[in-house]
Every structure is written in C-alpha cells, then in structure tokens.
CSV table of C-alpha atoms in Angstrom, one decimal:
chain,number,residue,atom,x,y,z
B,1,MET,CA,1.7,-50.9,22.1
B,2,LYS,CA,4.5,-49.2,20.1
B,3,PHE,CA,3.8,-46.4,17.6
B,4,LYS,CA,5.4,-46.7,14.3
B,5,LYS,CA,7.0,-43.6,12.7
B,6,ILE,CA,4.1,-43.2,10.2
B,7,ASP,CA,1.6,-43.3,13.0
B,8,THR,CA,3.4,-40.5,14.8
B,9,ILE,CA,3.4,-38.4,11.6
B,10,ILE,CA,-0.3,-38.9,11.1
B,11,ILE,CA,-1.1,-37.9,14.7
B,12,VAL,CA,1.0,-34.8,14.4
B,13,VAL,CA,-0.6,-33.8,11.1
B,14,MET,CA,-4.1,-34.3,12.6
B,15,ILE,CA,-3.3,-32.2,15.7
B,16,VAL,CA,-1.9,-29.3,13.5
B,17,ALA,CA,-4.9,-29.4,11.2
B,18,THR,CA,-7.4,-29.5,14.0
B,19,THR,CA,-5.7,-26.7,15.9
B,20,PHE,CA,-5.6,-24.6,12.7
B,21,PHE,CA,-9.4,-25.1,12.1
B,22,LEU,CA,-10.3,-24.3,15.7
B,23,VAL,CA,-8.3,-21.1,15.7
B,24,LYS,CA,-10.0,-20.0,12.5
B,25,ALA,CA,-13.4,-20.9,13.8
B,26,ASP,CA,-12.8,-18.9,17.1
B,27,TYR,CA,-12.9,-22.0,19.4
B,28,ILE,CA,-9.4,-21.1,20.6
B,29,SER,CA,-7.2,-18.0,20.3
B,30,ILE,CA,-3.6,-17.5,19.7
B,31,ILE,CA,-2.3,-14.2,21.2
B,32,LEU,CA,0.7,-12.8,19.3
B,33,PRO,CA,3.0,-10.1,20.6
B,34,ASP,CA,2.0,-6.5,19.6
B,35,VAL,CA,4.9,-5.8,17.4
B,36,HIS,CA,4.7,-2.9,14.8
B,37,THR,CA,7.2,-2.7,12.0
B,38,ASN,CA,7.3,-0.3,9.1
B,39,PRO,CA,7.1,-1.7,5.5
B,40,PRO,CA,10.2,-1.2,3.4
B,41,GLY,CA,10.5,2.5,2.3
B,42,LYS,CA,8.1,3.7,5.0
B,43,ASN,CA,8.9,5.9,8.0
B,44,ASN,CA,7.2,7.0,11.2
B,45,THR,CA,6.2,10.5,9.9
B,46,THR,CA,2.8,11.5,11.2
B,47,VAL,CA,0.4,12.5,8.4
B,48,THR,CA,-1.5,15.7,9.2
B,49,PRO,CA,-5.0,15.7,7.6
B,50,LEU,CA,-5.6,18.6,5.2
B,51,PRO,CA,-8.5,21.0,5.7
B,52,ILE,CA,-11.6,19.7,4.0
B,53,ASP,CA,-11.6,22.4,1.2
B,54,GLN,CA,-8.0,21.4,0.3
B,55,VAL,CA,-8.4,17.7,0.1
B,56,PRO,CA,-7.8,16.6,-3.5
B,57,ALA,CA,-10.4,14.5,-5.2
B,58,PRO,CA,-9.5,10.9,-6.0
B,59,PRO,CA,-9.5,9.4,-9.5
B,60,THR,CA,-13.0,8.4,-10.6
B,61,SER,CA,-14.4,5.4,-12.5
B,62,LEU,CA,-16.1,5.6,-15.8
B,63,ILE,CA,-19.6,4.5,-14.9
B,64,PRO,CA,-21.8,3.8,-17.9
B,65,ALA,CA,-25.0,5.9,-18.0
B,66,TYR,CA,-27.3,2.8,-17.8
B,67,ARG,CA,-25.8,2.0,-14.4
B,68,ARG,CA,-26.9,5.4,-13.1
B,69,ASP,CA,-30.5,5.3,-14.2
B,70,VAL,CA,-33.4,4.2,-11.9
B,71,SER,CA,-37.0,4.2,-13.0
B,72,PRO,CA,-40.1,4.3,-10.7
B,73,ASP,CA,-40.7,0.7,-11.6
B,74,ASP,CA,-37.2,-0.2,-10.4
B,75,GLU,CA,-38.0,1.5,-7.1
B,76,GLY,CA,-41.2,-0.5,-6.7
B,77,VAL,CA,-42.1,-4.0,-5.6
B,78,HIS,CA,-40.6,-7.1,-7.2
B,79,PHE,CA,-41.3,-10.0,-4.8
B,80,ASN,CA,-44.8,-10.3,-6.1
B,81,ASP,CA,-43.2,-11.9,-9.2
B,82,LEU,CA,-42.9,-15.7,-8.8
B,83,ARG,CA,-39.2,-15.6,-9.8
B,84,THR,CA,-38.3,-13.2,-7.0
B,85,SER,CA,-38.3,-14.3,-3.3
B,86,ARG,CA,-36.4,-11.6,-1.5
B,87,GLU,CA,-36.6,-7.8,-1.5
B,88,TRP,CA,-35.1,-5.2,0.8
B,89,TRP,CA,-35.5,-1.5,1.1
B,90,TYR,CA,-32.8,0.1,3.3
B,91,PHE,CA,-32.5,3.6,4.7
B,92,ASN,CA,-29.4,4.5,6.7
B,93,ALA,CA,-28.2,7.8,8.1
B,94,VAL,CA,-25.6,9.4,10.5
B,95,PHE,CA,-26.5,12.7,12.0
B,96,THR,CA,-23.2,14.6,11.6
B,97,ASP,CA,-24.7,18.1,11.1
B,98,ALA,CA,-23.8,20.5,13.9
B,99,THR,CA,-27.4,21.4,14.4
B,100,SER,CA,-28.5,17.8,15.1
B,101,GLN,CA,-29.7,17.2,18.6
B,102,LEU,CA,-28.5,13.6,18.3
B,103,LYS,CA,-25.0,14.6,17.0
B,104,ASP,CA,-23.1,11.6,15.6
B,105,TRP,CA,-25.9,9.2,16.2
B,106,ALA,CA,-26.9,6.7,13.5
B,107,VAL,CA,-30.1,5.2,12.4
B,108,ALA,CA,-31.1,2.2,10.1
B,109,VAL,CA,-34.5,1.2,8.9
B,110,SER,CA,-35.2,-1.6,6.6
B,111,PHE,CA,-38.4,-3.2,5.2
B,112,ASN,CA,-37.7,-6.8,4.1
B,113,HIS,CA,-39.4,-9.7,2.5
B,114,VAL,CA,-37.3,-12.9,2.6
B,115,ALA,CA,-37.7,-16.4,1.1
B,116,ARG,CA,-39.7,-18.7,3.4
B,117,GLY,CA,-36.7,-21.1,3.5
B,118,ASP,CA,-34.4,-18.3,4.8
B,119,LEU,CA,-36.1,-18.3,8.2
B,120,PHE,CA,-36.9,-22.0,8.1
B,121,GLY,CA,-39.4,-23.1,10.7
B,122,THR,CA,-40.9,-19.6,11.4
B,123,ASN,CA,-43.1,-19.2,8.3
B,124,LYS,CA,-42.8,-15.5,8.9
B,125,PRO,CA,-40.8,-14.0,6.0
B,126,ASP,CA,-41.8,-10.3,6.5
B,127,LEU,CA,-39.3,-8.3,8.5
B,128,LEU,CA,-39.0,-4.8,9.9
B,129,ILE,CA,-35.6,-3.8,11.2
B,130,VAL,CA,-35.1,-0.6,13.2
B,131,SER,CA,-31.9,0.5,14.9
B,132,ILE,CA,-31.0,3.7,16.6
B,133,LEU,CA,-27.4,3.8,17.8
B,134,GLY,CA,-25.8,6.6,19.9
B,135,ASN,CA,-22.2,7.8,19.9
B,136,ASN,CA,-21.9,6.6,23.6
B,137,SER,CA,-23.2,3.0,23.0
B,138,GLU,CA,-26.9,3.9,23.3
B,139,THR,CA,-28.9,1.2,21.5
B,140,TYR,CA,-32.6,1.2,20.7
B,141,GLY,CA,-34.7,-0.8,18.3
B,142,GLY,CA,-34.8,-4.4,17.2
B,143,MET,CA,-36.1,-6.8,14.5
B,144,VAL,CA,-39.5,-8.3,14.2
B,145,ASN,CA,-40.7,-10.9,11.6
B,146,LYS,CA,-44.3,-11.7,10.9
B,147,GLU,CA,-46.5,-13.7,8.6
B,148,HIS,CA,-47.0,-13.1,4.9
B,149,HIS,CA,-50.3,-14.4,3.5
B,150,LEU,CA,-50.9,-15.1,-0.1
B,151,GLY,CA,-54.7,-15.3,0.2
B,152,ILE,CA,-57.1,-12.6,-1.0
B,153,LEU,CA,-59.0,-12.3,2.3
B,154,LYS,CA,-55.9,-11.8,4.5
B,155,GLN,CA,-53.0,-9.7,3.4
B,156,GLY,CA,-49.4,-10.0,4.4
B,157,THR,CA,-47.7,-7.9,7.1
B,158,LEU,CA,-45.3,-6.3,4.5
B,159,LEU,CA,-47.2,-4.6,1.7
B,160,ALA,CA,-45.5,-3.0,-1.3
B,161,GLU,CA,-46.7,-1.4,-4.5
B,162,SER,CA,-45.3,0.2,-7.7
B,163,PRO,CA,-44.3,2.6,-9.1
B,164,GLY,CA,-41.9,4.3,-6.7
B,165,VAL,CA,-41.2,3.2,-3.1
B,166,LYS,CA,-44.5,2.4,-1.4
B,167,VAL,CA,-43.9,-0.1,1.3
B,168,SER,CA,-45.5,-0.6,4.7
B,169,PHE,CA,-45.2,-2.9,7.7
B,170,GLU,CA,-48.2,-2.4,10.0
B,171,ASP,CA,-48.0,1.3,11.1
B,172,SER,CA,-44.4,1.8,9.7
B,173,TRP,CA,-43.9,2.8,6.1
B,174,ALA,CA,-41.7,4.4,3.5
B,175,GLU,CA,-42.9,6.3,0.5
B,176,GLY,CA,-41.6,8.4,-2.3
B,177,SER,CA,-39.7,8.4,-5.6
B,178,TYR,CA,-36.3,9.6,-6.7
B,179,PRO,CA,-35.1,12.0,-5.5
B,180,HIS,CA,-37.3,12.3,-2.3
B,181,TRP,CA,-38.5,9.7,0.2
B,182,HIS,CA,-40.1,9.8,3.6
B,183,VAL,CA,-39.7,7.1,6.3
B,184,HIS,CA,-42.0,6.7,9.2
B,185,VAL,CA,-41.5,4.1,12.0
B,186,GLU,CA,-44.0,3.4,14.7
B,187,ASN,CA,-44.0,-0.2,15.9
B,188,ALA,CA,-44.0,-1.3,19.5
B,189,ASP,CA,-42.8,-4.8,18.7
B,190,VAL,CA,-39.3,-3.7,17.5
B,191,ASP,CA,-38.4,-2.5,21.0
B,192,SER,CA,-40.7,-3.5,23.9
B,193,ALA,CA,-38.6,-1.5,26.4
B,194,HIS,CA,-38.8,1.8,24.6
B,195,GLU,CA,-41.3,3.9,22.6
B,196,ILE,CA,-39.7,4.8,19.3
B,197,VAL,CA,-41.2,7.1,16.6
B,198,ILE,CA,-39.1,8.0,13.5
B,199,ASP,CA,-39.9,10.5,10.8
B,200,LEU,CA,-37.1,11.2,8.3
B,201,ASP,CA,-36.9,12.8,4.9
B,202,PHE,CA,-34.3,11.5,2.5
B,203,SER,CA,-33.3,13.7,-0.5
B,204,ALA,CA,-30.8,12.5,-3.1
B,205,ARG,CA,-28.1,14.9,-4.3
B,206,SER,CA,-26.9,12.6,-7.1
B,207,LEU,CA,-27.9,9.7,-9.3
B,208,PRO,CA,-28.0,6.1,-8.0
B,209,VAL,CA,-25.4,3.4,-8.8
B,210,TRP,CA,-26.3,-0.1,-9.8
B,211,ALA,CA,-23.9,-2.4,-7.8
B,212,LEU,CA,-25.3,-5.8,-8.9
B,213,GLY,CA,-27.2,-7.1,-11.8
B,214,SER,CA,-27.5,-6.7,-15.6
B,215,HIS,CA,-29.3,-3.5,-16.1
B,216,VAL,CA,-28.6,-2.5,-19.7
B,217,ILE,CA,-32.2,-3.3,-20.8
B,218,GLU,CA,-35.3,-3.8,-18.7
B,219,LYS,CA,-33.6,-3.0,-15.5
B,220,SER,CA,-36.5,-3.7,-13.2
B,221,ASP,CA,-36.9,-7.2,-14.7
B,222,SER,CA,-33.4,-8.3,-13.6
B,223,GLU,CA,-33.6,-11.2,-11.1
B,224,VAL,CA,-30.5,-10.2,-9.1
B,225,ALA,CA,-30.3,-6.5,-8.5
B,226,ASN,CA,-29.0,-3.9,-6.1
B,227,TYR,CA,-28.7,-0.1,-6.4
B,228,VAL,CA,-27.6,2.5,-3.8
B,229,LEU,CA,-27.8,6.2,-3.5
B,230,LEU,CA,-24.9,7.8,-1.6
B,231,GLY,CA,-24.7,11.2,0.1
B,232,CYS,CA,-28.4,11.8,0.7
B,233,VAL,CA,-29.5,14.8,2.8
B,234,VAL,CA,-31.5,13.4,5.8
B,235,SER,CA,-33.5,15.4,8.2
B,236,GLY,CA,-36.5,15.0,10.5
B,237,THR,CA,-37.3,13.9,14.1
B,238,ILE,CA,-36.7,10.9,16.3
B,239,VAL,CA,-38.8,10.4,19.4
B,240,ILE,CA,-37.5,8.2,22.2
B,241,ASP,CA,-39.7,7.5,25.2
B,242,GLY,CA,-41.7,10.7,24.6
B,243,GLU,CA,-38.7,13.0,24.0
B,244,SER,CA,-38.4,14.5,20.5
B,245,PHE,CA,-35.1,15.2,18.9
B,246,SER,CA,-34.5,17.2,15.7
B,247,VAL,CA,-31.9,15.4,13.5
B,248,LYS,CA,-29.9,16.2,10.4
B,249,GLY,CA,-27.1,14.4,8.6
B,250,THR,CA,-26.1,12.3,5.6
B,251,GLY,CA,-27.5,9.0,4.6
B,252,SER,CA,-28.0,6.4,1.9
B,253,HIS,CA,-30.9,4.5,0.4
B,254,GLU,CA,-30.5,1.0,-1.0
B,255,HIS,CA,-32.8,-1.4,-2.7
B,256,SER,CA,-32.1,-5.0,-3.7
B,257,TRP,CA,-33.9,-8.2,-4.8
B,258,THR,CA,-32.9,-11.8,-5.5
B,259,PRO,CA,-34.6,-14.8,-7.1
B,260,ASN,CA,-35.7,-18.1,-5.6
B,261,ALA,CA,-32.7,-19.8,-7.2
B,262,ILE,CA,-30.3,-18.2,-4.7
B,263,ARG,CA,-30.6,-20.2,-1.6
B,264,LYS,CA,-28.8,-20.4,1.7
B,265,LEU,CA,-27.0,-23.3,0.2
B,266,PHE,CA,-25.1,-20.8,-2.0
B,267,ILE,CA,-25.0,-17.6,0.0
B,268,GLY,CA,-24.3,-18.0,3.7
B,269,GLY,CA,-23.8,-14.4,4.8
B,270,TRP,CA,-23.1,-10.9,3.8
B,271,ASP,CA,-21.4,-7.7,5.2
B,272,MET,CA,-22.4,-4.2,4.1
B,273,PHE,CA,-21.3,-0.8,5.3
B,274,THR,CA,-22.3,2.8,4.5
B,275,VAL,CA,-19.9,5.3,6.1
B,276,THR,CA,-19.8,9.1,6.1
B,277,MET,CA,-16.3,10.5,6.5
B,278,GLU,CA,-15.2,13.6,8.4
B,279,ASN,CA,-14.1,15.1,5.2
B,280,GLY,CA,-17.5,14.7,3.6
B,281,TRP,CA,-16.7,11.6,1.5
B,282,SER,CA,-19.0,8.6,1.4
B,283,ILE,CA,-18.0,4.9,1.3
B,284,TYR,CA,-20.2,1.9,0.5
B,285,ALA,CA,-18.8,-1.6,0.9
B,286,ALA,CA,-20.6,-4.9,0.4
B,287,ASN,CA,-19.5,-8.5,0.2
B,288,TYR,CA,-21.5,-11.8,-0.1
B,289,LEU,CA,-20.0,-15.0,1.4
B,290,PRO,CA,-20.5,-18.4,-0.1
B,291,SER,CA,-21.9,-21.3,2.0
B,292,PRO,CA,-21.2,-23.2,4.2
B,293,GLN,CA,-20.0,-20.5,6.6
B,294,ALA,CA,-18.5,-23.0,9.0
B,295,ILE,CA,-15.9,-23.6,6.3
B,296,SER,CA,-15.7,-20.5,4.1
B,297,GLY,CA,-15.8,-18.1,7.0
B,298,ALA,CA,-13.0,-20.0,8.7
B,299,ILE,CA,-10.4,-20.8,6.1
B,300,SER,CA,-11.2,-18.6,3.1
B,301,SER,CA,-10.2,-14.9,2.6
B,302,LEU,CA,-11.5,-14.8,-1.0
B,303,ASP,CA,-14.2,-12.2,-1.5
B,304,PRO,CA,-15.6,-13.0,-5.0
B,305,PHE,CA,-18.5,-10.6,-4.8
B,306,GLY,CA,-16.9,-7.6,-3.1
B,307,THR,CA,-17.9,-4.1,-4.2
B,308,LEU,CA,-16.6,-0.8,-2.9
B,309,LEU,CA,-17.8,2.6,-3.9
B,310,ILE,CA,-16.2,5.9,-2.8
B,311,SER,CA,-17.6,9.4,-3.5
B,312,SER,CA,-16.0,12.7,-2.6
B,313,ASP,CA,-19.0,14.7,-3.8
B,314,ASN,CA,-22.2,13.1,-2.4
B,315,GLY,CA,-22.4,10.5,-5.1
B,316,GLU,CA,-22.0,12.8,-8.1
B,317,THR,CA,-18.8,10.9,-9.1
B,318,ILE,CA,-17.8,7.4,-8.1
B,319,THR,CA,-14.5,5.6,-7.5
B,320,GLU,CA,-15.4,1.9,-7.9
B,321,LEU,CA,-13.0,-0.7,-6.6
B,322,LYS,CA,-13.7,-4.4,-7.2
B,323,ASP,CA,-10.7,-6.3,-5.9
B,324,VAL,CA,-12.0,-6.1,-2.3
B,325,ASN,CA,-10.5,-8.0,0.6
B,326,LEU,CA,-12.8,-7.6,3.6
B,327,LYS,CA,-11.1,-9.7,6.3
B,328,ILE,CA,-12.7,-10.4,9.6
B,329,THR,CA,-10.5,-9.5,12.5
B,330,GLN,CA,-12.9,-10.0,15.4
B,331,ARG,CA,-16.0,-12.0,16.1
B,332,ASP,CA,-18.5,-12.0,18.9
B,333,GLU,CA,-22.1,-13.4,19.1
B,334,LYS,CA,-22.4,-17.0,18.2
B,335,VAL,CA,-25.0,-18.1,15.7
B,336,PHE,CA,-23.8,-21.7,16.0
B,337,PRO,CA,-20.6,-23.1,17.5
B,338,LEU,CA,-18.7,-22.6,14.3
B,339,VAL,CA,-20.4,-19.5,13.1
B,340,ARG,CA,-20.1,-16.1,14.8
B,341,LEU,CA,-21.2,-12.6,13.9
B,342,PRO,CA,-18.2,-10.3,13.1
B,343,SER,CA,-17.4,-7.1,15.0
B,344,GLY,CA,-14.1,-6.0,13.3
B,345,PHE,CA,-12.7,-6.0,9.8
B,346,SER,CA,-9.7,-5.0,7.9
B,347,LEU,CA,-10.6,-3.5,4.5
B,348,GLN,CA,-8.4,-3.4,1.4
B,349,ALA,CA,-9.4,-2.7,-2.2
B,350,ASP,CA,-7.7,-1.9,-5.5
B,351,PRO,CA,-8.8,-1.5,-9.1
B,352,SER,CA,-10.0,-4.8,-10.5
B,353,ILE,CA,-8.0,-6.8,-13.1
B,354,ASN,CA,-11.2,-8.6,-14.1
B,355,PRO,CA,-12.0,-7.9,-17.7
B,356,LEU,CA,-15.7,-7.7,-16.9
B,357,TYR,CA,-15.1,-4.4,-15.2
B,358,VAL,CA,-12.7,-2.9,-17.8
B,359,ILE,CA,-15.1,0.0,-18.5
B,360,SER,CA,-15.6,1.2,-15.0
B,361,GLN,CA,-12.0,0.6,-14.1
B,362,SER,CA,-10.3,2.0,-17.1
B,363,LEU,CA,-9.8,5.5,-15.7
B,364,LEU,CA,-8.2,3.9,-12.6
B,365,TYR,CA,-5.5,2.0,-14.4
B,366,GLY,CA,-2.1,3.4,-13.7
B,367,THR,CA,-3.3,5.5,-10.8
B,368,LYS,CA,-2.4,2.9,-8.2
B,369,THR,CA,-5.6,3.7,-6.4
B,370,SER,CA,-6.0,1.7,-3.2
B,371,LEU,CA,-8.0,1.9,0.0
B,372,ASN,CA,-6.7,0.4,3.3
B,373,GLY,CA,-8.3,0.6,6.7
B,374,ASP,CA,-10.1,-1.0,9.7
B,375,ILE,CA,-13.7,-1.1,10.6
B,376,SER,CA,-14.8,-1.5,14.2
B,377,ILE,CA,-18.4,-2.3,15.2
B,378,THR,CA,-18.7,-0.7,18.6
B,379,HIS,CA,-22.4,-1.6,19.4
B,380,ALA,CA,-25.3,-3.1,17.6
B,381,THR,CA,-28.8,-4.4,17.4
B,382,ASN,CA,-28.7,-8.2,17.1
B,383,HIS,CA,-31.1,-10.9,16.5
B,384,ILE,CA,-30.4,-14.7,16.2
B,385,TRP,CA,-32.9,-17.1,14.9
B,386,LYS,CA,-32.0,-20.5,16.5
B,387,PHE,CA,-33.2,-24.0,15.5
B,388,PRO,CA,-34.1,-24.7,12.8
B,389,ALA,CA,-33.2,-21.5,11.0
B,390,TYR,CA,-29.8,-20.8,12.5
B,391,ILE,CA,-29.4,-17.2,11.1
B,392,GLY,CA,-27.9,-14.3,12.9
B,393,MET,CA,-28.3,-10.6,11.9
B,394,LYS,CA,-26.6,-7.5,13.2
B,395,ILE,CA,-27.0,-3.8,12.5
B,396,GLY,CA,-24.2,-1.9,14.1
B,397,TYR,CA,-22.6,1.5,14.7
B,398,CYS,CA,-19.3,1.3,12.9
B,399,VAL,CA,-16.1,3.4,12.9
B,400,TYR,CA,-13.8,3.5,10.0
B,401,THR,CA,-10.1,4.6,10.1
B,402,GLY,CA,-7.8,4.3,7.1
B,403,SER,CA,-6.5,6.0,4.0
B,404,LEU,CA,-7.0,6.3,0.3
B,405,SER,CA,-4.0,6.6,-1.9
B,406,TRP,CA,-3.4,7.2,-5.6
B,407,THR,CA,-1.0,8.6,-8.1
B,408,ASP,CA,-1.7,11.4,-10.6
B,409,ASP,CA,0.0,14.2,-12.4
B,410,ASP,CA,0.5,16.0,-9.1
B,411,GLY,CA,2.3,13.1,-7.6
B,412,VAL,CA,1.5,10.6,-4.9
B,413,HIS,CA,-1.4,11.2,-2.6
B,414,GLU,CA,-2.3,9.4,0.7
B,415,ILE,CA,-5.4,10.9,2.3
B,416,PRO,CA,-6.1,9.8,5.9
B,417,ILE,CA,-9.9,9.3,6.2
B,418,GLN,CA,-12.1,8.4,9.2
B,419,GLY,CA,-15.8,8.4,9.8
B,420,ILE,CA,-18.8,6.7,11.2
B,421,GLY,CA,-21.6,4.7,9.7
B,422,VAL,CA,-24.0,1.8,9.7
B,423,SER,CA,-23.0,-1.9,9.3
B,424,TRP,CA,-25.3,-4.7,8.2
B,425,ASN,CA,-24.0,-8.3,8.9
B,426,MET,CA,-25.7,-11.6,8.4
B,427,ARG,CA,-24.5,-15.2,9.0
B,428,ALA,CA,-26.2,-18.5,8.3
B,429,LEU,CA,-25.1,-22.0,9.3
B,430,LEU,CA,-26.2,-23.4,5.9
C-alpha cells in the first residue's frame, strides 16, 4: 500500500503533536545542553549582597485600608453556612532565630474542612495536616482525614466556632484572635512512626492583607476569601519522640474559605509559598490552576489567579505584584499518569496592567519593579488519595533563590535574595 503525500503530512503532524504533549505531561523528557548565555547588556559581574541594615526598601503598593482590616468574625468559622463548603486555617513557620534548637527547620499546621466532593468516595472531609521538616531532609508528620457529622448527637471531627480562631481536630487545636494565637498538635494518626507534640505561639507584628475576595463591606460574608499575616513572631516547643526542642523564628497565618459553587471541575490545583529571606524580608506567593490539570498543567503557562506579596518590614508595608508567572520546572510524585506534584518552579512577577488593580499598583508604575527567581522543594510530606478521588497534596521545605529589582530616584537596584519557607501544593485529576 502506497502512502499519499497528504497521508505522510498527517502522520508527521500527529507524531509531533503527540511528542509535544508527552513531553509536557512528563511521560518523556528531552535533555538540552546546559548552555548559559548572558542577556543583551548583561555581564558576568558577581553581585555581592549588602549588609542587612544597608539593603534599600523596595517600592510599596497602595493597599486600601479595608484590605488590611480583619474582625474576630472574619477569623471565625464560615463552613457552617450552607453557601460555604471549604475552609482552611494555616500556620507556617521557619525557625531562623539563632537561639532555636531546631535552627532552619520549618513547620506547617493546617486545620481544614473540604467539600465532600473534593475527596470523592471517602466521605471524610475533615483534615489535619502536620509537617515538621528539617534542614537536612528530616521529615515528620502527615495528613489525616476523618468524618464530619451533621447530626446533633454526633459531632464532626473538625470543630470550629466564632468569634476569633477557635478550631479543633480531636486533641489538636488552634485558638486566639488578632494579634495572638496558640497552636497545639497532639495526634498519633498524623505520624504513626513518631510521637509529635507541637506548642507554638504566633504573634502578628503588622496588619493582615486580604489577597482574595471582595471585602469592602461585610468582609466575613464574602463567599471567596483569603487573608494572610506575614512576619509573625513564632516561639514555643516541638517534641519529637520524647525529646523537647525550644524553637523561635518567623511565620505566617492564613485563613481562607470558598463556596460550594467552586468545584474541582473549575480549580484543579494550587501552589502556595511563604518564605522568610536571609535579609528579613517575607514573600507570599499563591496561584490557582484551572481544570483539567491533564491539559492546563501540561500546555498552559497562564497564571490568571496569581498573587505575590513582598514585605521588607514584617508585613508593615507590602509590595503586591499581580502579573505572576509561576512555571513548573520539575515534577515528581504521580497523582495520575498525566498529573504530577511539582518539586521545582521558576517565579517571575511584575506590576499588573489589569485596571482592577490600579489602586494597589499605582505606586509601582514607572519603578520597573520585578521579581525573578527559582523555588526548589527539597523534601516534603505527601499524601495521594487514589481512586475515586485522585487528589495529591504536598507540604514541602522550599528554598528560594532570586532577586528583586526596581528603579527609583537613587537609580537602579537589583537585590539578591534567598531564603527558606513552606510550600503547599495540590493537584487533582478533575
């Protein structure tokens, strides 16, 4: 049988398209030579970091007052409302203080209530996530999800009240109200191989920032909401297998909730990072990915919901960048053949040209403010819910290396920055 010319063209196109998709989906890899070239106008001069007390402060965004105001009702429970199906309280910290007995370790604790369809087939929407990550790949903790009962005689595993933060998961709990919270973890199910007890005090040094939602009026009634506090002082003790360690460092507290209307069919994954830099700066980055992940994660680099917050003074002032390009550079654990959890990113961000952010971005126009860098997740606590849920979640120890550059009256600044933090990554098949 002879092939016609049009048949040959069709076959070649199909082979090229299939190869492209498999490469993007991580089925096969193409190794390129490691060639480094300098962009036009650049040279190979090594940039020596300035002493911390000499590092100039970056341009700041004009954040309206209503985006920096959180009430006790905002801090409290929302998932008891029929409109809201998901709610998360996060507490992250890195122990960078010289007095910490777990120097440069990281910890993450989260109390979560998810929609029943998110973990389809388990009927256990209440989650406790605990991760203790050392600077030499030590990994403790895990994730446990249990039932949530709506009946009067039998309560759910995750209990929450208002006002303020008052949430518990069996013997683990978090309680407090701005600007102080205490987190206690004591749950054998999160790590069957190790005994873990955590007692940490979080103290805010600045006002929170609303990153998502419409919060001008009746903030706590918003159906999609997320606020974060950067640069918190964190201190306390961590007990691992009977040995107690005194810890101190910098952390963040985050609270979010979403309505029933947002399903896995619309959001197929998210990536979040809170990083403390060696120069004392804090960086918060978040991005939500549209479904389906098998397609959007493979062929799309568009980050429509990206947010990046930078603070050089423990959250007192904020540089907010909205044009965020968080590109996956490495993947590891498979959730499904075409969906993998990420382990490396390149991160680029600039002031947004979107008119919706003209207020917060107005002070950045003309400054050429931009952030460029790489994020590597060195080790992590993972959990993958297989059939029929097909969801993977990962809480990791991340290392950031990059730079922040801008222009002001004193000229052009390019500040090398590096630090460590906690990453949160989720991927769903659908």
